[in-house]
PDB file of C-alpha atoms in Angstrom:
ATOM      1  CA  GLY A1274      73.495  61.686  78.961  1.00 70.00           C
ATOM      2  CA  PRO A1275      76.084  59.704  80.963  1.00 73.00           C
ATOM      3  CA  SER A1276      76.022  56.661  78.663  1.00 71.00           C
ATOM      4  CA  TYR A1277      77.019  58.823  75.691  1.00 77.00           C
ATOM      5  CA  ILE A1278      79.828  60.310  77.786  1.00 77.00           C
ATOM      6  CA  LYS A1279      81.000  56.761  78.574  1.00 72.00           C
ATOM      7  CA  LEU A1280      81.070  55.977  74.857  1.00 74.00           C
ATOM      8  CA  GLU A1281      83.064  59.139  74.138  1.00 79.00           C
ATOM      9  CA  GLN A1282      85.495  58.341  76.979  1.00 73.00           C
ATOM     10  CA  PHE A1283      86.153  55.020  75.280  1.00 72.00           C
ATOM     11  CA  LEU A1284      86.721  56.719  71.933  1.00 77.00           C
ATOM     12  CA  ALA A1285      89.216  59.069  73.617  1.00 78.00           C
ATOM     13  CA  THR A1286      91.486  56.040  74.102  1.00 76.00           C
ATOM     14  CA  ARG A1287      91.369  55.196  70.372  1.00 80.00           C
ATOM     15  CA  PRO A1288      93.193  57.903  68.386  1.00 85.00           C
ATOM     16  CA  ASP A1289      93.958  55.156  65.863  1.00 85.00           C
ATOM     17  CA  VAL A1290      90.220  55.040  65.070  1.00 80.00           C
ATOM     18  CA  ILE A1291      89.026  58.647  65.367  1.00 82.00           C
ATOM     19  CA  GLY A1292      92.258  60.638  64.943  1.00 88.00           C
ATOM     20  CA  ALA A1293      94.588  62.233  67.494  1.00 87.00           C
ATOM     21  CA  GLU A1294      92.960  65.677  67.524  1.00 89.00           C
ATOM     22  CA  LEU A1295      89.453  64.441  68.286  1.00 89.00           C
ATOM     23  CA  ALA A1296      90.746  61.887  70.805  1.00 84.00           C
ATOM     24  CA  THR A1297      92.627  64.647  72.642  1.00 82.00           C
ATOM     25  CA  ASP A1298      89.473  66.783  72.788  1.00 85.00           C
ATOM     26  CA  LEU A1299      87.438  63.875  74.168  1.00 81.00           C
ATOM     27  CA  THR A1300      89.898  63.227  77.024  1.00 77.00           C
ATOM     28  CA  ARG A1301      88.338  66.250  78.742  1.00 73.00           C
ATOM     29  CA  LEU A1302      85.305  64.045  79.398  1.00 71.00           C
ATOM     30  CA  GLN A1303      87.373  61.761  81.640  1.00 63.00           C
ATOM     31  CA  ASP A1304      87.478  64.104  84.640  1.00 62.00           C
ATOM     32  CA  LYS A1305      86.569  67.650  83.534  1.00 69.00           C
ATOM     33  CA  LEU A1306      82.782  67.571  83.290  1.00 77.00           C
ATOM     34  CA  PRO A1307      80.637  70.202  85.055  1.00 85.00           C
ATOM     35  CA  PRO A1308      80.235  69.261  88.745  1.00 90.00           C
ATOM     36  CA  PHE A1309      76.906  69.134  90.542  1.00 92.00           C
ATOM     37  CA  PRO A1310      76.309  71.562  93.451  1.00 94.00           C
ATOM     38  CA  MET A1311      78.175  71.154  96.733  1.00 95.00           C
ATOM     39  CA  SER A1312      74.881  71.200  98.647  1.00 95.00           C
ATOM     40  CA  GLU A1313      73.677  68.109  96.758  1.00 96.00           C
ATOM     41  CA  ALA A1314      76.926  66.257  97.483  1.00 96.00           C
ATOM     42  CA  GLN A1315      76.588  67.052 101.182  1.00 97.00           C
ATOM     43  CA  THR A1316      72.971  65.855 101.176  1.00 96.00           C
ATOM     44  CA  ILE A1317      73.946  62.525  99.567  1.00 97.00           C
ATOM     45  CA  ILE A1318      76.739  61.980 102.118  1.00 97.00           C
ATOM     46  CA  GLU A1319      74.408  62.749 105.028  1.00 97.00           C
ATOM     47  CA  GLU A1320      71.686  60.452 103.659  1.00 96.00           C
ATOM     48  CA  GLU A1321      74.166  57.601 103.243  1.00 96.00           C
ATOM     49  CA  PHE A1322      75.598  57.792 106.758  1.00 96.00           C
ATOM     50  CA  GLY A1323      72.689  59.261 108.688  1.00 96.00           C
ATOM     51  CA  ARG A1324      74.641  62.107 110.302  1.00 95.00           C
ATOM     52  CA  PRO A1325      75.929  65.592 109.447  1.00 96.00           C
ATOM     53  CA  VAL A1326      78.912  65.945 107.107  1.00 96.00           C
ATOM     54  CA  ASP A1327      80.960  67.751 109.779  1.00 94.00           C
ATOM     55  CA  GLU A1328      80.694  64.681 112.005  1.00 95.00           C
ATOM     56  CA  ILE A1329      82.123  62.502 109.233  1.00 96.00           C
ATOM     57  CA  PHE A1330      84.846  64.844 107.914  1.00 97.00           C
ATOM     58  CA  SER A1331      86.584  67.798 109.559  1.00 95.00           C
ATOM     59  CA  SER A1332      86.695  69.487 106.132  1.00 96.00           C
ATOM     60  CA  LEU A1333      85.227  68.827 102.681  1.00 96.00           C
ATOM     61  CA  SER A1334      86.377  70.759  99.605  1.00 96.00           C
ATOM     62  CA  GLU A1335      84.509  71.837  96.516  1.00 95.00           C
ATOM     63  CA  PRO A1336      84.701  69.199  93.715  1.00 94.00           C
ATOM     64  CA  VAL A1337      88.226  68.691  92.385  1.00 93.00           C
ATOM     65  CA  ALA A1338      87.185  66.406  89.495  1.00 88.00           C
ATOM     66  CA  ALA A1339      83.891  65.400  87.899  1.00 86.00           C
ATOM     67  CA  ALA A1340      83.094  62.571  85.488  1.00 82.00           C
ATOM     68  CA  SER A1341      79.995  60.905  84.057  1.00 80.00           C
ATOM     69  CA  ILE A1342      78.964  58.923  87.137  1.00 85.00           C
ATOM     70  CA  ALA A1343      80.493  60.744  90.097  1.00 90.00           C
ATOM     71  CA  GLN A1344      82.597  63.639  91.293  1.00 92.00           C
ATOM     72  CA  VAL A1345      85.503  63.746  93.738  1.00 95.00           C
ATOM     73  CA  HIS A1346      86.072  66.005  96.741  1.00 96.00           C
ATOM     74  CA  LYS A1347      89.185  66.360  98.881  1.00 97.00           C
ATOM     75  CA  ALA A1348      88.464  65.934 102.575  1.00 97.00           C
ATOM     76  CA  ARG A1349      90.131  65.413 105.935  1.00 96.00           C
ATOM     77  CA  THR A1350      89.023  62.982 108.606  1.00 96.00           C
ATOM     78  CA  HIS A1351      88.800  63.897 112.272  1.00 94.00           C
ATOM     79  CA  PRO A1352      91.906  63.218 114.406  1.00 92.00           C
ATOM     80  CA  ASP A1353      92.111  59.778 115.952  1.00 86.00           C
ATOM     81  CA  GLU A1354      94.580  57.684 117.964  1.00 79.00           C
ATOM     82  CA  THR A1355      96.796  56.935 114.955  1.00 82.00           C
ATOM     83  CA  HIS A1356      96.414  60.239 113.072  1.00 86.00           C
ATOM     84  CA  ALA A1357      96.704  63.264 115.330  1.00 84.00           C
ATOM     85  CA  GLU A1358      95.799  65.673 112.521  1.00 87.00           C
ATOM     86  CA  GLY A1359      93.379  63.414 110.670  1.00 92.00           C
ATOM     87  CA  ARG A1360      93.985  61.958 107.198  1.00 94.00           C
ATOM     88  CA  GLU A1361      93.619  63.506 103.766  1.00 96.00           C
ATOM     89  CA  VAL A1362      91.110  61.469 101.748  1.00 97.00           C
ATOM     90  CA  ALA A1363      89.343  61.528  98.406  1.00 96.00           C
ATOM     91  CA  VAL A1364      85.543  61.335  98.629  1.00 97.00           C
ATOM     92  CA  LYS A1365      83.754  60.076  95.527  1.00 97.00           C
ATOM     93  CA  VAL A1366      80.043  60.933  95.416  1.00 97.00           C
ATOM     94  CA  LEU A1367      77.553  59.449  92.954  1.00 94.00           C
ATOM     95  CA  ARG A1368      75.767  61.972  90.746  1.00 92.00           C
ATOM     96  CA  PRO A1369      72.134  62.604  91.746  1.00 91.00           C
ATOM     97  CA  ASP A1370      69.594  60.678  89.627  1.00 86.00           C
ATOM     98  CA  VAL A1371      72.369  59.131  87.515  1.00 85.00           C
ATOM     99  CA  GLU A1372      70.630  55.744  87.592  1.00 83.00           C
ATOM    100  CA  ALA A1373      67.502  57.171  85.904  1.00 84.00           C
ATOM    101  CA  SER A1374      69.653  58.972  83.310  1.00 84.00           C
ATOM    102  CA  PHE A1375      71.410  55.726  82.414  1.00 84.00           C
ATOM    103  CA  GLU A1376      68.082  53.916  82.071  1.00 84.00           C
ATOM    104  CA  ARG A1377      66.905  56.502  79.522  1.00 85.00           C
ATOM    105  CA  ASP A1378      70.178  56.369  77.599  1.00 84.00           C
ATOM    106  CA  LEU A1379      70.274  52.579  77.527  1.00 85.00           C
ATOM    107  CA  ASP A1380      66.703  52.375  76.230  1.00 87.00           C
ATOM    108  CA  SER A1381      67.882  54.438  73.237  1.00 88.00           C
ATOM    109  CA  PHE A1382      71.007  52.285  72.829  1.00 87.00           C
ATOM    110  CA  PHE A1383      68.953  49.070  72.795  1.00 91.00           C
ATOM    111  CA  TRP A1384      66.537  50.528  70.226  1.00 93.00           C
ATOM    112  CA  ILE A1385      69.437  51.497  67.947  1.00 90.00           C
ATOM    113  CA  ALA A1386      71.152  48.115  68.390  1.00 91.00           C
ATOM    114  CA  GLU A1387      67.956  46.162  67.669  1.00 93.00           C
ATOM    115  CA  THR A1388      67.233  48.296  64.612  1.00 94.00           C
ATOM    116  CA  VAL A1389      70.748  47.801  63.217  1.00 91.00           C
ATOM    117  CA  ASP A1390      70.539  44.067  63.921  1.00 91.00           C
ATOM    118  CA  ARG A1391      67.219  43.856  62.047  1.00 92.00           C
ATOM    119  CA  VAL A1392      67.890  46.010  58.976  1.00 92.00           C
ATOM    120  CA  TYR A1393      71.620  45.500  58.370  1.00 91.00           C
ATOM    121  CA  PRO A1394      72.571  41.780  58.503  1.00 89.00           C
ATOM    122  CA  PRO A1395      76.356  42.340  58.024  1.00 89.00           C
ATOM    123  CA  ALA A1396      76.416  44.078  61.442  1.00 85.00           C
ATOM    124  CA  ARG A1397      75.078  41.004  63.229  1.00 87.00           C
ATOM    125  CA  ARG A1398      78.557  39.528  63.557  1.00 87.00           C
ATOM    126  CA  LEU A1399      79.336  42.468  65.877  1.00 82.00           C
ATOM    127  CA  ARG A1400      76.427  41.443  68.150  1.00 87.00           C
ATOM    128  CA  PRO A1401      75.159  44.992  68.774  1.00 86.00           C
ATOM    129  CA  VAL A1402      72.435  43.986  71.265  1.00 90.00           C
ATOM    130  CA  GLU A1403      74.858  41.889  73.327  1.00 90.00           C
ATOM    131  CA  THR A1404      77.334  44.762  73.286  1.00 83.00           C
ATOM    132  CA  VAL A1405      74.763  47.163  74.737  1.00 85.00           C
ATOM    133  CA  GLN A1406      73.790  44.536  77.320  1.00 88.00           C
ATOM    134  CA  THR A1407      77.442  44.324  78.394  1.00 82.00           C
ATOM    135  CA  LEU A1408      77.483  48.103  78.828  1.00 78.00           C
ATOM    136  CA  ALA A1409      74.249  47.971  80.826  1.00 82.00           C
ATOM    137  CA  ASP A1410      75.591  45.238  83.135  1.00 82.00           C
ATOM    138  CA  SER A1411      78.905  47.016  83.764  1.00 77.00           C
ATOM    139  CA  VAL A1412      77.215  50.351  84.468  1.00 79.00           C
ATOM    140  CA  LYS A1413      74.853  48.745  86.985  1.00 79.00           C
ATOM    141  CA  LEU A1414      77.878  47.431  88.898  1.00 80.00           C
ATOM    142  CA  GLU A1415      79.736  50.720  88.545  1.00 83.00           C
ATOM    143  CA  MET A1416      76.995  52.652  90.335  1.00 87.00           C
ATOM    144  CA  ASP A1417      77.399  50.700  93.604  1.00 91.00           C
ATOM    145  CA  PHE A1418      80.593  51.982  95.209  1.00 95.00           C
ATOM    146  CA  ARG A1419      80.694  49.072  97.677  1.00 96.00           C
ATOM    147  CA  LEU A1420      81.555  46.817  94.741  1.00 94.00           C
ATOM    148  CA  GLU A1421      84.299  49.211  93.622  1.00 95.00           C
ATOM    149  CA  ALA A1422      85.718  49.265  97.154  1.00 96.00           C
ATOM    150  CA  ALA A1423      85.719  45.454  97.228  1.00 96.00           C
ATOM    151  CA  ALA A1424      87.520  45.350  93.872  1.00 95.00           C
ATOM    152  CA  MET A1425      90.161  47.774  95.163  1.00 96.00           C
ATOM    153  CA  SER A1426      90.725  45.676  98.271  1.00 96.00           C
ATOM    154  CA  GLU A1427      91.062  42.479  96.216  1.00 97.00           C
ATOM    155  CA  MET A1428      93.536  44.029  93.797  1.00 96.00           C
ATOM    156  CA  ALA A1429      95.493  45.608  96.663  1.00 96.00           C
ATOM    157  CA  GLU A1430      96.050  42.119  98.072  1.00 96.00           C
ATOM    158  CA  ASN A1431      97.125  40.802  94.660  1.00 97.00           C
ATOM    159  CA  VAL A1432      99.734  43.553  94.090  1.00 96.00           C
ATOM    160  CA  ALA A1433     100.915  44.013  97.683  1.00 95.00           C
ATOM    161  CA  LYS A1434     104.425  42.716  96.869  1.00 94.00           C
ATOM    162  CA  ASP A1435     104.673  44.202  93.368  1.00 94.00           C
ATOM    163  CA  LYS A1436     106.933  47.129  92.571  1.00 92.00           C
ATOM    164  CA  GLY A1437     105.904  50.048  90.400  1.00 93.00           C
ATOM    165  CA  PHE A1438     102.127  49.756  90.905  1.00 96.00           C
ATOM    166  CA  ARG A1439      99.839  50.226  93.890  1.00 95.00           C
ATOM    167  CA  VAL A1440      96.190  50.680  94.835  1.00 96.00           C
ATOM    168  CA  PRO A1441      94.863  53.385  97.206  1.00 96.00           C
ATOM    169  CA  THR A1442      93.586  52.235 100.603  1.00 95.00           C
ATOM    170  CA  VAL A1443      89.808  52.185 101.084  1.00 96.00           C
ATOM    171  CA  ASP A1444      88.262  53.886 104.138  1.00 96.00           C
ATOM    172  CA  TRP A1445      85.490  51.354 104.746  1.00 96.00           C
ATOM    173  CA  GLU A1446      83.946  53.316 107.649  1.00 95.00           C
ATOM    174  CA  ARG A1447      83.153  56.161 105.254  1.00 97.00           C
ATOM    175  CA  THR A1448      82.116  54.072 102.239  1.00 97.00           C
ATOM    176  CA  SER A1449      78.583  53.157 101.181  1.00 96.00           C
ATOM    177  CA  ARG A1450      76.578  52.519  98.016  1.00 95.00           C
ATOM    178  CA  ARG A1451      76.766  56.158  96.852  1.00 96.00           C
ATOM    179  CA  VAL A1452      79.917  57.371  98.639  1.00 97.00           C
ATOM    180  CA  LEU A1453      83.453  55.976  98.339  1.00 97.00           C
ATOM    181  CA  THR A1454      86.268  57.284 100.554  1.00 97.00           C
ATOM    182  CA  LEU A1455      89.893  56.383  99.949  1.00 96.00           C
ATOM    183  CA  GLU A1456      93.343  57.752 100.668  1.00 95.00           C
ATOM    184  CA  TRP A1457      94.233  60.971  98.874  1.00 95.00           C
ATOM    185  CA  VAL A1458      96.752  60.311  96.066  1.00 92.00           C
ATOM    186  CA  ASP A1459      99.464  62.946  95.699  1.00 90.00           C
ATOM    187  CA  GLY A1460     100.677  62.363  92.178  1.00 93.00           C
ATOM    188  CA  ILE A1461     100.814  63.675  88.630  1.00 95.00           C
ATOM    189  CA  PRO A1462      98.004  62.547  86.299  1.00 92.00           C
ATOM    190  CA  ALA A1463      99.343  60.199  83.627  1.00 92.00           C
ATOM    191  CA  SER A1464      97.575  62.405  81.083  1.00 87.00           C
ATOM    192  CA  ASP A1465      99.830  65.370  81.953  1.00 91.00           C
ATOM    193  CA  VAL A1466     102.865  64.349  79.916  1.00 93.00           C
ATOM    194  CA  LEU A1467     104.633  67.717  80.181  1.00 95.00           C
ATOM    195  CA  ALA A1468     104.371  67.675  83.990  1.00 96.00           C
ATOM    196  CA  LEU A1469     105.737  64.124  84.118  1.00 96.00           C
ATOM    197  CA  ILE A1470     108.716  65.099  81.972  1.00 96.00           C
ATOM    198  CA  ALA A1471     109.298  68.256  84.044  1.00 96.00           C
ATOM    199  CA  ALA A1472     109.317  66.123  87.214  1.00 96.00           C
ATOM    200  CA  GLY A1473     112.082  63.983  85.712  1.00 95.00           C
ATOM    201  CA  HIS A1474     110.132  60.794  85.111  1.00 96.00           C
ATOM    202  CA  ASP A1475     111.411  58.348  82.480  1.00 94.00           C
ATOM    203  CA  MET A1476     108.512  58.156  80.001  1.00 95.00           C
ATOM    204  CA  LYS A1477     109.653  54.933  78.340  1.00 95.00           C
ATOM    205  CA  LYS A1478     109.988  53.308  81.756  1.00 95.00           C
ATOM    206  CA  LEU A1479     106.481  54.449  82.705  1.00 95.00           C
ATOM    207  CA  ALA A1480     105.091  53.072  79.436  1.00 94.00           C
ATOM    208  CA  THR A1481     106.748  49.712  80.132  1.00 95.00           C
ATOM    209  CA  GLN A1482     105.440  49.711  83.716  1.00 95.00           C
ATOM    210  CA  THR A1483     101.908  50.377  82.525  1.00 94.00           C
ATOM    211  CA  ILE A1484     101.885  47.530  80.008  1.00 93.00           C
ATOM    212  CA  GLN A1485     103.662  45.078  82.324  1.00 94.00           C
ATOM    213  CA  SER A1486     101.383  45.899  85.256  1.00 95.00           C
ATOM    214  CA  PHE A1487      98.252  45.355  83.187  1.00 94.00           C
ATOM    215  CA  LEU A1488      99.517  42.062  81.751  1.00 94.00           C
ATOM    216  CA  THR A1489     100.651  40.857  85.183  1.00 95.00           C
ATOM    217  CA  HIS A1490      97.215  41.493  86.636  1.00 96.00           C
ATOM    218  CA  ALA A1491      95.445  39.836  83.702  1.00 96.00           C
ATOM    219  CA  LEU A1492      97.730  36.805  83.251  1.00 95.00           C
ATOM    220  CA  ARG A1493      98.963  36.155  86.792  1.00 96.00           C
ATOM    221  CA  ASP A1494      95.907  37.132  88.827  1.00 96.00           C
ATOM    222  CA  GLY A1495      93.080  36.870  86.293  1.00 96.00           C
ATOM    223  CA  PHE A1496      91.682  40.099  87.783  1.00 97.00           C
ATOM    224  CA  PHE A1497      92.425  43.426  86.135  1.00 96.00           C
ATOM    225  CA  HIS A1498      91.456  47.095  85.923  1.00 95.00           C
ATOM    226  CA  ALA A1499      89.350  47.217  82.754  1.00 89.00           C
ATOM    227  CA  ASP A1500      89.276  51.015  82.433  1.00 84.00           C
ATOM    228  CA  MET A1501      92.944  51.928  82.858  1.00 84.00           C
ATOM    229  CA  HIS A1502      93.045  54.987  80.604  1.00 82.00           C
ATOM    230  CA  GLN A1503      95.329  57.947  81.340  1.00 82.00           C
ATOM    231  CA  GLY A1504      92.615  59.726  83.348  1.00 82.00           C
ATOM    232  CA  ASN A1505      92.573  56.851  85.862  1.00 88.00           C
ATOM    233  CA  LEU A1506      96.340  56.694  86.470  1.00 93.00           C
ATOM    234  CA  PHE A1507      98.608  58.843  88.619  1.00 95.00           C
ATOM    235  CA  VAL A1508     102.380  58.754  89.020  1.00 96.00           C
ATOM    236  CA  ASP A1509     103.750  59.442  92.499  1.00 94.00           C
ATOM    237  CA  ALA A1510     107.118  61.003  93.363  1.00 93.00           C
ATOM    238  CA  ASP A1511     109.108  57.741  93.139  1.00 92.00           C
ATOM    239  CA  GLY A1512     107.596  56.751  89.769  1.00 94.00           C
ATOM    240  CA  THR A1513     105.024  54.287  91.099  1.00 95.00           C
ATOM    241  CA  LEU A1514     101.783  54.023  89.133  1.00 96.00           C
ATOM    242  CA  VAL A1515      98.677  54.544  91.282  1.00 96.00           C
ATOM    243  CA  ALA A1516      95.378  53.499  89.701  1.00 95.00           C
ATOM    244  CA  VAL A1517      91.994  54.973  90.636  1.00 92.00           C
ATOM    245  CA  ASP A1518      88.375  54.369  89.585  1.00 89.00           C
ATOM    246  CA  PHE A1519      87.939  50.607  89.901  1.00 93.00           C
ATOM    247  CA  GLY A1520      84.305  50.660  88.777  1.00 86.00           C
ATOM    248  CA  ILE A1521      84.941  48.438  85.735  1.00 86.00           C
ATOM    249  CA  MET A1522      86.977  45.281  86.378  1.00 91.00           C
ATOM    250  CA  GLY A1523      87.706  42.185  84.304  1.00 92.00           C
ATOM    251  CA  ARG A1524      88.181  38.536  85.197  1.00 94.00           C
ATOM    252  CA  LEU A1525      89.833  35.748  83.218  1.00 96.00           C
ATOM    253  CA  ASP A1526      89.754  32.070  84.180  1.00 96.00           C
ATOM    254  CA  ALA A1527      92.789  29.806  83.782  1.00 95.00           C
ATOM    255  CA  SER A1528      91.940  28.693  80.233  1.00 96.00           C
ATOM    256  CA  GLN A1529      91.346  32.286  79.089  1.00 96.00           C
ATOM    257  CA  ARG A1530      94.648  33.384  80.621  1.00 96.00           C
ATOM    258  CA  ARG A1531      96.488  30.596  78.846  1.00 96.00           C
ATOM    259  CA  LEU A1532      94.876  31.511  75.517  1.00 96.00           C
ATOM    260  CA  MET A1533      95.779  35.177  76.001  1.00 94.00           C
ATOM    261  CA  ALA A1534      99.370  34.239  76.859  1.00 94.00           C
ATOM    262  CA  GLU A1535      99.628  32.106  73.713  1.00 96.00           C
ATOM    263  CA  ILE A1536      98.308  34.980  71.579  1.00 95.00           C
ATOM    264  CA  LEU A1537     100.809  37.390  73.128  1.00 93.00           C
ATOM    265  CA  TYR A1538     103.654  34.900  72.680  1.00 95.00           C
ATOM    266  CA  GLY A1539     102.727  34.461  69.009  1.00 97.00           C
ATOM    267  CA  PHE A1540     102.592  38.236  68.616  1.00 94.00           C
ATOM    268  CA  VAL A1541     106.065  38.707  70.143  1.00 93.00           C
ATOM    269  CA  GLN A1542     107.465  35.848  68.038  1.00 96.00           C
ATOM    270  CA  ARG A1543     105.755  37.272  64.920  1.00 94.00           C
ATOM    271  CA  ASP A1544     104.116  33.864  64.452  1.00 91.00           C
TER     272      ASP A1544
END
């Protein structure tokens, strides 16, 4: 089920825990899952906007990427006053019945967490039930694309003057609870290291940009992308990082930001 895929996606970012070979295998779950049929995607789009797909987009491709909650199609909008040939966009469509699948998975997760909490006292310090509740809350938010679009717009305002990192523009006219439309990102996936090197990108510079961007968002803005693994990052031609999939976000208040800054300062000072 999708919740188990989410867990495995998390483990894919932790080769230090599960080993590099297994982590590499699990990265395929980030955007290479089996897609659902094109006809179902078209039906969802038409239900969300109450009109035929060809009135919304002049073209809509087969899925170009599929993950646990949604899949992405490449599309083109109809020509308008500012775009004589229309615009290339990415259309993210929620998987059919994914909400019911998550409910079933989470019921199992809660049962396991409660059992562990009851029969193995040393595990209580890890708060297994609260951990599953956090997952349940984040997934509920992640399945409403209007919230993701709002998060993208907020972060876009925060980073508007920053160099080296940007957020795709949301097409609000073609966005709803189960469909998210945003500008098409022409870039190399951050997971494709060989392609980045072949394109002449400085890998150490990109690594520094990634860390500095994340810390800037967390410490300066108190609002950050909380799922910024390599499957959710692209690098465009000039070396700018472009983040996608803003379904899971984090917030830190002023006191939390100060505490985090003090921890980081102590780490750098080896204190």
